[in-house]
Structure formats: C-alpha cells, structure tokens
Amino acid sequence: MAGGEVLRQNLPEKLEESPSGANELHVLAVDDSLVDRKVIERLLKISSCKVTVVESGTRALQYLGLDGDKKSSIGFDSVKVNLIMTDYSMPGMTGYDLLKKIKQESSVFREIPVVIMSSENILTRIDRCLEEGAEDFLLKPVKLSDVRRLKDFIMKGEVKEGEKRCCKRSRSEDCSPSPMTHPCDSSLLSSLSSSSVLSPLSPSTLSSKKSRL
Amino acid sequence: MERSQPRRQVAAMKQSLFDQGLLDEQFIQLEELSDDANPNFVEEIVTLYYRDSSRLISSIEQALKERHTLDFNKLDTLMHQFKGSSSSIGAKKVKAECTLFREYCRTGNAEGCMKTFQQLKKEYASLRKKLEAYFQLARQAGPMETACRPK
C-alpha cells in the first residue's frame, strides 16, 4: 500500500477522539526552551489539539520510534502524530536536522507535516527548510492565529500522495493585526509564489480572540 | 461598582507598562491563553521565565568574567536563548538589550557587552518587580473577562 494512501486512511479516521467526541489533532512539539514549550503547549491545547512536548530532536525521534531501535513502520499505529512543530535552533540536533531525518524516512513518517519555528527571520534558512519539505516556517513568538491556521490546514487533509508541494508560504502573509512585531520583508513576499494549496486566512482567525475551537 | 475600581487600576497599570515600553504585543497574546481553568497562565509563564532564565544570566555573568578573552560565540549563543525566552513573554525592553548585546558580540566589543549586560540586568529586575505588582493587583481584582489591549 502506498504511503499516502495509508495516510489518507489514517488522517481523518485515526485522529484521536477527545472525550467530547470531536476529532483531535495530535501535535508533537519540539523546543529546547522550557518557556517556549509551555507556551506552545498552551497554544495547542487552547486550539483543542492533543499535545506531546519534547525538549530535543533526539527525544522526538525516540517518541516517534525512529531512533534506530529496530521498529517496523507498523509502529506508527502506536504513535499517531498529525503534525510536528519544531524549533530551529536547538543544541545537538537542530530543527532542520530533525526535519531532514523525518523526510528521509521511507515510511508513513515522511508524510507527517513538519513546521519549523524560529526567532530569526533569515531568508536562506526559510528557503532551506521549505526545500527540505517543511510545511511552513513560523516566526517566533508563535501566535494563536498561526496555530489555528495550521490546524485548519491539516484538518482539511491536504496531504496528497506523491504531490510535492512547494509550500512557499511566508509569515508575512499572515494578516494578523500586529504587523509591527512581525516585520514584513517585501522582497521575500515578491520572490515567493503564493501557494494555492493552503487557503488564505479566513476572517475567523482575526476574530479568534475569544473563541475556543 | 465596587469591583470596577480595582479592575480599572489593573488596566491602568497594564497601560503604564506598555507606555513605558516594557511590554509588547506578545504579553497580550499570552493573556489570551488564559481561561477559567487556567486563569493565571501569564503569571505562571512569567514566573517560569524568571526561574529558568536565572541560570542563563549566571552563565553569561560567568562568561563575562573572562574579561580579556571573552568567548563571543558562547556569549552570543547564551544570549540568543535568553532573548528567545524574553521575547516569548513580551519583555520588550529586555529583548532590546539582548539584541544590543548580540550586536556587541558580533563586533567583538567586550566593553559594549559588559555595559549592555549591566543595563539588561537592571531592566530584567525592574520588570520582575513591576510584573509582580501587576499580577498581585490582578489577582485581587478578580478574573478579567478578556485580555484587553492597551490603547
């Protein structure tokens, strides 16, 4: 069975059922900063996601069962992760290293969307990550609107088999109401093509202040 | 009517912290993550920040003691981490000092690093006191309905 087909079956059906019955996204968050781990965990929980937070790329691989301890891909059934969000700058294994490792997997793991988070808005870094297959690149501090946008995207089950999405999204396309904290590099905007796979931000993200998904 | 007075004080105090340039939008973002089940989320995060970053401050202090043979790479790495956390709680002025410090690291300016670090520690300590007062007042005033953006 092709990897993507398995994933298509996995995505909607294997989403965890929360006590309320709603389908939950399971997100694996990776960050070496304790403060950032707490914040991302909260952002995800508020957005009704199941969260697993780890402090390093190594731990992330261990959690996924990809750390070389002979586990077959059937091991995926025991750990269902719908999205990985990782910090870029981490000691030892960087978020980029982790991204590469996951994308090199010849199994369902390769299909898990990986989002890179970084406090530094460096074009070459962003490009490198996107080229390596990152779903998105988020500028820290990550906001609630970022998480909601991501969740919407993932829930739509946009992952298709074999389709190499060139996800050249820029954070500057985020129409959040505080542009001053997220400087918009206009040259970045013009050099990136807007992706048709990700839907543009809906008005709901702007009015998301009080609502809890 | 009795409840509104403390709440107005809380709002005024928050406004003041913003006016002084001590906090930025991220602080508001954090407030929006509070709910009935976690009413003191921001206070918890700030407490965690001060606890966790104290070891970074110590490490930087220790590294700066090398005086004439400063390891600018190491200092920059430590400061990058500290800046990240500071940014995550919306500590605007502290974050600005971090940026300045990193610039001095890049240009290998030991004097600049040391001066900036002294200033950074002042801002860091001052913010802590002000936030403690703010959280105390906020707790007394009771839960706020929503995070309010200062004007």
CSV table of C-alpha atoms in Angstrom, one decimal:
chain,number,residue,atom,x,y,z
A,1,MET,CA,0.0,0.0,0.0
A,2,ALA,CA,1.4,3.4,-0.9
A,3,GLY,CA,2.4,5.6,2.0
A,4,GLY,CA,0.0,8.4,1.0
A,5,GLU,CA,-3.0,6.0,0.8
A,6,VAL,CA,-2.3,4.8,4.3
A,7,LEU,CA,-2.1,8.3,5.5
A,8,ARG,CA,-5.4,9.3,3.8
A,9,GLN,CA,-6.9,6.5,5.8
A,10,ASN,CA,-5.1,7.5,8.9
A,11,LEU,CA,-5.8,11.2,8.9
A,12,PRO,CA,-9.5,11.5,9.4
A,13,GLU,CA,-10.1,8.1,11.0
A,14,LYS,CA,-7.1,7.9,13.2
A,15,LEU,CA,-7.5,11.4,14.7
A,16,GLU,CA,-7.8,10.9,18.4
A,17,GLU,CA,-11.2,11.1,19.8
A,18,SER,CA,-11.4,13.5,22.7
A,19,PRO,CA,-13.8,12.9,25.5
A,20,SER,CA,-16.3,15.2,23.8
A,21,GLY,CA,-16.1,13.1,20.6
A,22,ALA,CA,-14.5,15.7,18.4
A,23,ASN,CA,-11.6,14.6,16.3
A,24,GLU,CA,-8.3,15.8,17.7
A,25,LEU,CA,-5.1,16.6,16.0
A,26,HIS,CA,-2.1,15.2,17.8
A,27,VAL,CA,0.8,17.6,17.6
A,28,LEU,CA,4.4,16.8,18.6
A,29,ALA,CA,6.1,20.0,19.6
A,30,VAL,CA,9.9,20.2,20.0
A,31,ASP,CA,11.8,23.0,21.7
A,32,ASP,CA,14.8,23.2,24.0
A,33,SER,CA,13.4,26.3,25.8
A,34,LEU,CA,11.2,25.5,28.8
A,35,VAL,CA,9.2,28.7,28.5
A,36,ASP,CA,8.6,28.1,24.8
A,37,ARG,CA,7.5,24.6,25.5
A,38,LYS,CA,4.9,25.8,28.0
A,39,VAL,CA,3.6,28.4,25.6
A,40,ILE,CA,3.3,26.2,22.6
A,41,GLU,CA,1.7,23.5,24.7
A,42,ARG,CA,-0.9,26.0,25.8
A,43,LEU,CA,-1.4,27.4,22.3
A,44,LEU,CA,-2.1,23.9,21.1
A,45,LYS,CA,-4.3,22.9,24.0
A,46,ILE,CA,-6.4,26.0,23.6
A,47,SER,CA,-6.8,25.0,20.0
A,48,SER,CA,-8.1,21.6,21.0
A,49,CYS,CA,-5.1,19.6,20.0
A,50,LYS,CA,-3.6,16.8,21.8
A,51,VAL,CA,-0.1,17.8,22.6
A,52,THR,CA,3.1,16.0,23.2
A,53,VAL,CA,6.1,18.2,24.0
A,54,VAL,CA,9.7,17.1,24.0
A,55,GLU,CA,12.9,19.0,24.6
A,56,SER,CA,15.1,17.8,21.7
A,57,GLY,CA,15.1,16.3,18.3
A,58,THR,CA,16.6,13.1,19.7
A,59,ARG,CA,13.6,12.8,22.1
A,60,ALA,CA,11.3,13.5,19.2
A,61,LEU,CA,12.8,10.7,17.2
A,62,GLN,CA,12.6,8.4,20.2
A,63,TYR,CA,8.9,9.2,20.7
A,64,LEU,CA,8.2,8.5,17.0
A,65,GLY,CA,10.1,5.3,17.2
A,66,LEU,CA,12.6,6.4,14.7
A,67,ASP,CA,15.7,6.4,16.8
A,68,GLY,CA,17.2,3.3,15.2
A,69,ASP,CA,15.7,0.9,17.8
A,70,LYS,CA,14.5,-1.6,15.2
A,71,LYS,CA,10.9,-0.7,14.9
A,72,SER,CA,8.9,-1.5,11.8
A,73,SER,CA,6.6,1.0,10.3
A,74,ILE,CA,3.7,-0.8,11.9
A,75,GLY,CA,5.0,1.0,15.0
A,76,PHE,CA,3.2,4.1,13.6
A,77,ASP,CA,0.0,2.7,14.9
A,78,SER,CA,1.1,3.1,18.4
A,79,VAL,CA,2.1,6.7,17.9
A,80,LYS,CA,-0.2,8.8,15.8
A,81,VAL,CA,1.2,12.2,15.2
A,82,ASN,CA,-0.6,14.5,12.7
A,83,LEU,CA,1.8,17.4,12.9
A,84,ILE,CA,5.3,18.2,14.2
A,85,MET,CA,6.3,21.7,15.2
A,86,THR,CA,9.9,22.1,15.9
A,87,ASP,CA,12.2,25.0,17.0
A,88,TYR,CA,15.0,25.6,14.6
A,89,SER,CA,17.9,26.5,16.9
A,90,MET,CA,18.4,23.6,19.3
A,91,PRO,CA,21.7,22.3,20.7
A,92,GLY,CA,22.8,19.0,19.1
A,93,MET,CA,20.1,18.2,16.6
A,94,THR,CA,18.7,21.3,15.1
A,95,GLY,CA,15.1,21.5,13.9
A,96,TYR,CA,16.5,21.4,10.4
A,97,ASP,CA,18.3,18.1,11.2
A,98,LEU,CA,15.2,16.7,12.6
A,99,LEU,CA,13.2,17.7,9.5
A,100,LYS,CA,15.7,16.0,7.3
A,101,LYS,CA,15.7,12.8,9.3
A,102,ILE,CA,11.9,12.7,9.2
A,103,LYS,CA,11.7,13.4,5.4
A,104,GLN,CA,14.3,10.7,4.8
A,105,GLU,CA,12.1,8.1,6.3
A,106,SER,CA,10.8,5.6,3.8
A,107,SER,CA,7.6,5.2,5.6
A,108,VAL,CA,4.5,7.0,6.7
A,109,PHE,CA,6.6,9.2,8.9
A,110,ARG,CA,7.8,11.1,5.9
A,111,GLU,CA,4.2,12.3,5.3
A,112,ILE,CA,3.8,13.9,8.7
A,113,PRO,CA,3.8,17.7,8.1
A,114,VAL,CA,6.7,19.4,9.8
A,115,VAL,CA,6.6,23.1,10.7
A,116,ILE,CA,9.8,25.0,11.7
A,117,MET,CA,9.7,27.7,14.3
A,118,SER,CA,12.4,30.3,14.6
A,119,SER,CA,13.0,33.6,16.2
A,120,GLU,CA,15.2,34.6,13.3
A,121,ASN,CA,13.8,35.8,10.0
A,122,ILE,CA,16.6,34.5,7.8
A,123,LEU,CA,15.6,34.0,4.1
A,124,THR,CA,18.2,31.4,3.4
A,125,ARG,CA,17.1,29.5,6.5
A,126,ILE,CA,13.5,29.6,5.5
A,127,ASP,CA,14.3,28.5,1.9
A,128,ARG,CA,16.4,25.7,3.1
A,129,CYS,CA,13.7,24.4,5.4
A,130,LEU,CA,11.0,24.7,2.8
A,131,GLU,CA,13.2,22.9,0.2
A,132,GLU,CA,13.8,20.1,2.6
A,133,GLY,CA,10.0,19.7,2.8
A,134,ALA,CA,8.9,21.8,5.8
A,135,GLU,CA,5.2,22.6,5.7
A,136,ASP,CA,5.6,26.1,7.0
A,137,PHE,CA,8.1,28.3,8.7
A,138,LEU,CA,6.8,30.3,11.7
A,139,LEU,CA,8.4,33.3,13.2
A,140,LYS,CA,8.6,33.2,17.0
A,141,PRO,CA,6.8,34.0,19.2
A,142,VAL,CA,4.2,31.8,17.7
A,143,LYS,CA,0.7,33.1,17.9
A,144,LEU,CA,-2.7,31.6,18.3
A,145,SER,CA,-3.6,32.6,14.8
A,146,ASP,CA,-0.6,30.7,13.5
A,147,VAL,CA,-1.7,27.5,15.3
A,148,ARG,CA,-5.3,27.9,14.1
A,149,ARG,CA,-4.3,28.4,10.6
A,150,LEU,CA,-2.1,25.3,10.7
A,151,LYS,CA,-4.8,23.3,12.3
A,152,ASP,CA,-7.3,24.3,9.7
A,153,PHE,CA,-4.9,23.3,7.0
A,154,ILE,CA,-4.0,19.9,8.5
A,155,MET,CA,-7.7,19.1,9.3
A,156,LYS,CA,-8.6,19.6,5.6
A,157,GLY,CA,-6.4,16.6,4.9
A,158,GLU,CA,-4.4,18.4,2.3
A,159,VAL,CA,-1.7,15.9,2.2
A,160,LYS,CA,-1.9,14.0,-1.1
A,161,GLU,CA,0.2,11.1,-2.2
A,162,GLY,CA,3.3,11.9,-4.2
A,163,GLU,CA,2.4,15.6,-4.6
A,164,LYS,CA,5.5,17.7,-3.9
A,165,ARG,CA,4.0,20.8,-2.5
A,166,CYS,CA,6.3,23.7,-2.8
A,167,CYS,CA,5.0,25.4,0.2
A,168,LYS,CA,6.5,28.8,-0.2
A,169,ARG,CA,4.5,30.5,2.4
A,170,SER,CA,5.7,33.4,4.2
A,171,ARG,CA,4.7,34.5,7.6
A,172,SER,CA,4.3,37.9,6.2
A,173,GLU,CA,1.2,36.6,4.5
A,174,ASP,CA,-0.3,36.3,7.9
A,175,CYS,CA,-2.8,39.1,8.2
A,176,SER,CA,-2.7,39.2,12.0
A,177,PRO,CA,-3.4,42.6,13.5
A,178,SER,CA,0.1,43.3,14.8
A,179,PRO,CA,2.4,43.8,11.8
A,180,MET,CA,5.0,45.7,13.9
A,181,THR,CA,6.1,42.6,15.7
A,182,HIS,CA,6.5,40.6,12.6
A,183,PRO,CA,8.4,42.7,10.1
A,184,CYS,CA,7.3,42.0,6.6
A,185,ASP,CA,10.2,41.6,4.2
A,186,SER,CA,8.8,42.9,1.0
A,187,SER,CA,11.5,41.3,-1.1
A,188,LEU,CA,10.5,37.9,0.4
A,189,LEU,CA,6.9,38.5,-0.5
A,190,SER,CA,7.6,39.2,-4.1
A,191,SER,CA,10.0,36.3,-4.5
A,192,LEU,CA,7.6,33.7,-3.2
A,193,SER,CA,4.7,32.4,-5.0
A,194,SER,CA,1.5,32.1,-3.0
A,195,SER,CA,0.5,28.6,-2.5
A,196,SER,CA,-2.8,27.5,-3.8
A,197,VAL,CA,-2.9,24.5,-1.5
A,198,LEU,CA,-3.1,26.5,1.7
A,199,SER,CA,-6.2,28.5,1.8
A,200,PRO,CA,-5.8,32.2,2.6
A,201,LEU,CA,-6.5,33.3,6.1
A,202,SER,CA,-10.2,33.3,6.8
A,203,PRO,CA,-11.8,36.1,8.7
A,204,SER,CA,-12.3,33.7,11.6
A,205,THR,CA,-8.6,33.9,12.5
A,206,LEU,CA,-9.0,37.6,13.1
A,207,SER,CA,-11.9,37.2,15.4
A,208,SER,CA,-10.4,34.3,17.1
A,209,LYS,CA,-9.5,36.2,20.2
A,210,LYS,CA,-12.2,34.8,22.5
A,211,SER,CA,-13.3,31.8,20.7
A,212,ARG,CA,-12.1,28.4,21.7
A,213,LEU,CA,-12.1,25.8,18.9
B,1,MET,CA,-19.5,49.1,41.1
B,2,GLU,CA,-17.0,48.1,43.8
B,3,ARG,CA,-15.3,45.6,41.6
B,4,SER,CA,-14.7,48.0,38.7
B,5,GLN,CA,-12.3,50.2,40.6
B,6,PRO,CA,-9.6,47.5,41.1
B,7,ARG,CA,-10.1,46.4,37.5
B,8,ARG,CA,-9.6,49.9,36.3
B,9,GLN,CA,-6.4,50.0,38.3
B,10,VAL,CA,-5.2,46.8,36.7
B,11,ALA,CA,-5.9,48.1,33.3
B,12,ALA,CA,-4.2,51.4,34.1
B,13,MET,CA,-1.2,49.6,35.4
B,14,LYS,CA,-1.0,47.4,32.3
B,15,GLN,CA,-1.3,50.5,30.1
B,16,SER,CA,1.5,52.1,32.0
B,17,LEU,CA,3.8,49.0,31.4
B,18,PHE,CA,3.1,49.4,27.7
B,19,ASP,CA,3.6,53.1,27.7
B,20,GLN,CA,7.0,52.6,29.4
B,21,GLY,CA,7.9,50.3,26.5
B,22,LEU,CA,8.4,47.4,28.9
B,23,LEU,CA,5.9,45.0,27.3
B,24,ASP,CA,4.8,44.3,23.8
B,25,GLU,CA,2.0,42.5,21.9
B,26,GLN,CA,3.2,39.1,23.0
B,27,PHE,CA,2.1,39.8,26.5
B,28,ILE,CA,-1.4,40.3,25.3
B,29,GLN,CA,-1.2,37.1,23.2
B,30,LEU,CA,-0.3,35.3,26.4
B,31,GLU,CA,-3.2,36.8,28.3
B,32,GLU,CA,-5.5,35.4,25.6
B,33,LEU,CA,-4.3,31.9,26.5
B,34,SER,CA,-5.8,32.2,30.0
B,35,ASP,CA,-9.2,30.8,30.6
B,36,ASP,CA,-11.4,29.7,33.6
B,37,ALA,CA,-9.4,26.6,34.1
B,38,ASN,CA,-6.1,28.4,33.8
B,39,PRO,CA,-6.7,32.0,35.0
B,40,ASN,CA,-3.1,32.7,36.0
B,41,PHE,CA,-1.4,31.4,32.9
B,42,VAL,CA,0.6,34.6,32.2
B,43,GLU,CA,1.8,34.8,35.8
B,44,GLU,CA,2.8,31.1,35.6
B,45,ILE,CA,4.8,31.7,32.5
B,46,VAL,CA,6.5,34.8,33.8
B,47,THR,CA,7.4,33.0,37.0
B,48,LEU,CA,8.8,30.2,34.9
B,49,TYR,CA,10.7,32.6,32.8
B,50,TYR,CA,12.4,34.2,35.8
B,51,ARG,CA,13.2,30.9,37.3
B,52,ASP,CA,14.5,29.4,34.1
B,53,SER,CA,16.4,32.4,32.8
B,54,SER,CA,18.3,33.0,36.0
B,55,ARG,CA,20.7,30.2,35.1
B,56,LEU,CA,21.3,31.8,31.7
B,57,ILE,CA,22.0,35.1,33.5
B,58,SER,CA,24.5,33.4,35.7
B,59,SER,CA,26.2,31.7,32.8
B,60,ILE,CA,26.5,34.9,30.9
B,61,GLU,CA,27.9,36.6,34.1
B,62,GLN,CA,30.4,33.9,34.5
B,63,ALA,CA,31.5,34.0,30.9
B,64,LEU,CA,31.9,37.8,31.1
B,65,LYS,CA,34.3,37.4,33.9
B,66,GLU,CA,36.9,36.2,31.4
B,67,ARG,CA,37.4,39.9,30.8
B,68,HIS,CA,40.2,40.0,28.2
B,69,THR,CA,39.5,36.7,26.5
B,70,LEU,CA,35.8,36.8,26.0
B,71,ASP,CA,34.2,33.9,24.1
B,72,PHE,CA,31.9,35.9,22.0
B,73,ASN,CA,30.4,32.9,20.3
B,74,LYS,CA,29.5,31.4,23.6
B,75,LEU,CA,28.1,34.7,24.8
B,76,ASP,CA,26.0,35.1,21.7
B,77,THR,CA,24.6,31.6,22.0
B,78,LEU,CA,23.6,32.1,25.6
B,79,MET,CA,22.1,35.5,24.8
B,80,HIS,CA,20.2,34.0,21.9
B,81,GLN,CA,18.5,31.6,24.3
B,82,PHE,CA,17.8,34.4,26.8
B,83,LYS,CA,16.4,36.7,24.1
B,84,GLY,CA,14.1,33.9,22.9
B,85,SER,CA,12.5,33.4,26.3
B,86,SER,CA,12.3,37.2,26.9
B,87,SER,CA,10.6,37.6,23.6
B,88,SER,CA,8.1,34.8,24.5
B,89,ILE,CA,6.8,36.7,27.5
B,90,GLY,CA,6.7,40.0,25.7
B,91,ALA,CA,9.6,41.6,27.6
B,92,LYS,CA,10.2,44.4,25.1
B,93,LYS,CA,13.0,46.4,26.7
B,94,VAL,CA,14.8,43.3,28.0
B,95,LYS,CA,14.7,41.9,24.5
B,96,ALA,CA,16.1,45.2,23.1
B,97,GLU,CA,19.1,44.9,25.4
B,98,CYS,CA,19.6,41.3,24.3
B,99,THR,CA,19.7,42.5,20.7
B,100,LEU,CA,22.2,45.2,21.5
B,101,PHE,CA,24.3,42.7,23.4
B,102,ARG,CA,24.4,40.3,20.5
B,103,GLU,CA,25.5,43.1,18.2
B,104,TYR,CA,28.4,43.8,20.5
B,105,CYS,CA,29.2,40.1,20.4
B,106,ARG,CA,29.2,40.2,16.6
B,107,THR,CA,31.7,43.1,16.6
B,108,GLY,CA,33.7,41.6,19.4
B,109,ASN,CA,33.2,44.6,21.6
B,110,ALA,CA,33.8,43.5,25.2
B,111,GLU,CA,33.1,46.9,26.8
B,112,GLY,CA,29.8,47.1,24.9
B,113,CYS,CA,28.9,43.6,26.1
B,114,MET,CA,29.6,44.3,29.7
B,115,LYS,CA,27.9,47.7,29.8
B,116,THR,CA,24.8,46.3,28.0
B,117,PHE,CA,24.7,43.4,30.3
B,118,GLN,CA,24.6,45.6,33.3
B,119,GLN,CA,21.7,47.6,31.8
B,120,LEU,CA,20.0,44.3,30.8
B,121,LYS,CA,20.1,43.1,34.4
B,122,LYS,CA,18.6,46.3,35.6
B,123,GLU,CA,15.7,46.1,33.1
B,124,TYR,CA,15.2,42.4,33.9
B,125,ALA,CA,15.0,43.0,37.7
B,126,SER,CA,12.8,46.1,37.3
B,127,LEU,CA,10.4,44.3,35.1
B,128,ARG,CA,10.1,41.5,37.5
B,129,LYS,CA,9.1,43.8,40.3
B,130,LYS,CA,6.6,45.6,38.2
B,131,LEU,CA,5.0,42.4,36.9
B,132,GLU,CA,4.8,41.0,40.4
B,133,ALA,CA,2.9,44.1,41.5
B,134,TYR,CA,0.7,43.8,38.4
B,135,PHE,CA,-0.2,40.2,39.0
B,136,GLN,CA,-0.9,40.8,42.6
B,137,LEU,CA,-3.3,43.6,41.8
B,138,ALA,CA,-4.8,41.4,39.0
B,139,ARG,CA,-5.4,38.6,41.4
B,140,GLN,CA,-7.1,40.9,43.9
B,141,ALA,CA,-9.3,42.4,41.2
B,142,GLY,CA,-10.6,39.0,40.3
B,143,PRO,CA,-10.8,37.4,36.9
B,144,MET,CA,-10.9,39.7,33.8
B,145,GLU,CA,-13.4,38.8,31.1
B,146,THR,CA,-11.0,39.2,28.3
B,147,ALA,CA,-7.5,40.3,27.6
B,148,CYS,CA,-7.8,43.9,26.8
B,149,ARG,CA,-5.4,45.7,24.5
B,150,PRO,CA,-4.0,48.9,25.9
B,151,LYS,CA,-4.7,51.9,23.8
